[in-house]
Coordinates of C-alpha atoms in Angstrom, one line a residue:
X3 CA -3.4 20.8 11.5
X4 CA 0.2 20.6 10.6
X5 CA 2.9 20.4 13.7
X6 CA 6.9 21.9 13.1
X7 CA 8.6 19.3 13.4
X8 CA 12.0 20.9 13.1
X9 CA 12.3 21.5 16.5
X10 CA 11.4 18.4 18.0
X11 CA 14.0 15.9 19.0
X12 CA 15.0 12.4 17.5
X13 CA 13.5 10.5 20.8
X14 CA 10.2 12.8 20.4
X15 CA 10.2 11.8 16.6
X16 CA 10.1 8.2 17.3
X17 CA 7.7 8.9 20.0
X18 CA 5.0 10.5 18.1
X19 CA 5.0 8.2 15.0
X20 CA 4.8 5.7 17.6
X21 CA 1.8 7.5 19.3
X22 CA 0.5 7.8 15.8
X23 CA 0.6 4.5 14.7
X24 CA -1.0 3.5 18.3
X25 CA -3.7 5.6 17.3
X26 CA -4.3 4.3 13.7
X27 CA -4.5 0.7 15.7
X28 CA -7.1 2.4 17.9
X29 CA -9.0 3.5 15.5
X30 CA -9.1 0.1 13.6
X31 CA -6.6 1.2 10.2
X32 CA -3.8 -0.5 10.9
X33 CA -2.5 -4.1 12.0
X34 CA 0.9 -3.8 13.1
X35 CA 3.4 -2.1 14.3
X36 CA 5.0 -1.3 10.8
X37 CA 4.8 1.8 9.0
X38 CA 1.3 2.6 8.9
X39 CA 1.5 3.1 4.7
X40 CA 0.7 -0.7 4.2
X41 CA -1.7 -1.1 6.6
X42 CA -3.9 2.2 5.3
X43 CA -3.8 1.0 1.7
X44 CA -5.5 -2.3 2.6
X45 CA -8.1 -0.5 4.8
X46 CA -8.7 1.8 1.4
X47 CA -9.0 -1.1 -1.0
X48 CA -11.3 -2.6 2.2
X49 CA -13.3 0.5 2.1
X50 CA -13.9 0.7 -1.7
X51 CA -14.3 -3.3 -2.5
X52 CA -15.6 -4.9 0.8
X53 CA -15.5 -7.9 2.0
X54 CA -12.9 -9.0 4.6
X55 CA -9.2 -8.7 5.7
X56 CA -7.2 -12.0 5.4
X57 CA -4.8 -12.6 8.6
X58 CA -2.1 -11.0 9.0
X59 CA 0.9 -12.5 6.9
X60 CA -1.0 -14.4 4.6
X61 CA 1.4 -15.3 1.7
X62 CA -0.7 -14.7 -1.1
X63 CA -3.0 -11.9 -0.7
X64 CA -4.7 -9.2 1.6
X65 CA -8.3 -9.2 1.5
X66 CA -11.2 -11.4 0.1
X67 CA -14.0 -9.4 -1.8
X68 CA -17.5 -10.0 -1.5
X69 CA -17.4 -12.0 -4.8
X70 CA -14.6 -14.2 -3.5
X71 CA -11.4 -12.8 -5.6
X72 CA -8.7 -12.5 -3.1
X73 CA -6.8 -8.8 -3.7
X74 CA -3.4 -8.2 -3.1
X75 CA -2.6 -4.7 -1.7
X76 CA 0.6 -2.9 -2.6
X77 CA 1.3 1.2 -1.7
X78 CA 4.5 3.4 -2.1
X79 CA 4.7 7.3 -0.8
X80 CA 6.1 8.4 -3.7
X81 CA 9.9 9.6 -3.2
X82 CA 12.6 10.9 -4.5
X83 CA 12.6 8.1 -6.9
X84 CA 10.4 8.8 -8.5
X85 CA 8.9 6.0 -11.4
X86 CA 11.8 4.0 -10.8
X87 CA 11.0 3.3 -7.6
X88 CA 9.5 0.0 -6.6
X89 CA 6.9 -1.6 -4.9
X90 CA 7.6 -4.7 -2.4
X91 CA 8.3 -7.9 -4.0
X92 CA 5.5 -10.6 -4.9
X93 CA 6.7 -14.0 -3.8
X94 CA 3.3 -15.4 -4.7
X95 CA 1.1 -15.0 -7.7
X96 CA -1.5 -16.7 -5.8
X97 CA -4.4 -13.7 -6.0
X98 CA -6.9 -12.8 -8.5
X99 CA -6.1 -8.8 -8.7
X100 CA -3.1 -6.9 -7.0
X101 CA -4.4 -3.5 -6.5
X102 CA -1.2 -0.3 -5.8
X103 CA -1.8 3.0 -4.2
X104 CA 0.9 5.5 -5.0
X105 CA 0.5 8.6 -1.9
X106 CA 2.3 11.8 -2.4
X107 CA 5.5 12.1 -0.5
X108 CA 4.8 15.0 1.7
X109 CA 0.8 15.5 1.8
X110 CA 0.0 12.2 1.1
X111 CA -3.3 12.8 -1.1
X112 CA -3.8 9.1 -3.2
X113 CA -2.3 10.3 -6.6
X114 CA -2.6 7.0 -8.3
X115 CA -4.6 4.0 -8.3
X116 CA -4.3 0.4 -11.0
X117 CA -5.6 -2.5 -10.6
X118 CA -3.7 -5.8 -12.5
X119 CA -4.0 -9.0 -12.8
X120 CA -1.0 -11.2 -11.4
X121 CA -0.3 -12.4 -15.1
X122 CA 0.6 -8.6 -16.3
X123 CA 2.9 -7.9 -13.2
X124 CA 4.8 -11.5 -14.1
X125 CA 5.2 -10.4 -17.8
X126 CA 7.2 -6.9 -16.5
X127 CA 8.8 -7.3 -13.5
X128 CA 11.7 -9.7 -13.5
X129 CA 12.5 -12.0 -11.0
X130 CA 14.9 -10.9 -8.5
X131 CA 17.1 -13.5 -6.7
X132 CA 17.9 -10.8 -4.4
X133 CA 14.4 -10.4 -2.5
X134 CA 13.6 -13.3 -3.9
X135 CA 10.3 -12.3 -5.8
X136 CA 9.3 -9.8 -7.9
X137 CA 9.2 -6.0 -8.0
X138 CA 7.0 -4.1 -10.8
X139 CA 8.5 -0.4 -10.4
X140 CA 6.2 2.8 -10.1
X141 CA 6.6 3.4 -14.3
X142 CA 5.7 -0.6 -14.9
X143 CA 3.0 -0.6 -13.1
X144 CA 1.4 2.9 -14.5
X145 CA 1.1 1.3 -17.9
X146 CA -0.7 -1.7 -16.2
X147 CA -4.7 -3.1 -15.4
X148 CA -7.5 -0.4 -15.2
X149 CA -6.7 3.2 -13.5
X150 CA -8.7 2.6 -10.3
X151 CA -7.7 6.1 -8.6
X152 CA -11.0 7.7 -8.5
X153 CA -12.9 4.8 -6.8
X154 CA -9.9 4.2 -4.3
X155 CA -9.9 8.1 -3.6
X156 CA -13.6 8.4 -1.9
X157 CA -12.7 5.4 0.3
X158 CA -9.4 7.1 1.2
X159 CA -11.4 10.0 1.9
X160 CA -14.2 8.6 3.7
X161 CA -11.6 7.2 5.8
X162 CA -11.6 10.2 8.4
X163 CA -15.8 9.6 8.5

């Protein structure tokens, strides 16, 4: 079900993606108040690996497997971009595995999946003084870790179960 949403107005906008993201809370797939894209990607890396979510602005990493290796989660909805764009910055290297989702812009299908160890994502992404960590783009991180895609899909999918 897809909704026009050319003719709504600004203040309906913001009132359904907040409805929305009151209903992903409802429904257990999201955290906070943020955009939802974050707290989804955890809850599909949850789905696939197990094991449990760590609390909500834990420095170093997002959820605990059932083996004990502590996962970071990073996603982007890819944009216009493109590889260039970049994933939020790691301040902490403190993880055993950072695992990114890359979403299509506008339907939002899971197009790409890597997990990589912290060491790799150190070794290409500079340091940026700026946001005061360090940001592996889209095309970095592509050449990275082990194409996880198909295993993260199903728990994307099975998301709507």
């Amino acid at each position: 079900m897809l909704l026009d949403l050319r003719s709504l107005r600004v203040k309906d906008l913001l009132q359904l993606e907040a409805s929305i993201v009151s209903e992903l809370r409802n429904r257990g797939l999201v955290r906070t108040n943020n955009k939802p894209l974050g707290d989804i990607a955890e809850q599909v890396v949850l789905r696939a690996r197990g094991g449990s979510l760590a609390p909500n602005s834990t420095k170093s990493h997002d959820i605990t497997d059932p083996r004990g290796r502590r996962l970071q989660v990073k996603a982007m909805g890819k944009r216009s971009a493109g590889r260039s764009g970049r994933f939020s910055p790691f301040r902490s290297f403190d993880f055993d595995a950072a695992i990114f989702l890359v979403f299509g812009a506008e339907e939002f299908d899971l197009v790409l999946a890597r997990e990589v160890s912290g060491n790799e994502i150190e070794t290409v992404a500079r340091y940026s003084p700026h946001t005061n960590g360090r940001q592996p783009t889209l095309r970095q991180v592509e050449g990275l870790g082990t194409d996880v895609t198909a295993e993260m899909g199903s728990a994307y999918d099975a998301l709507d179960d």
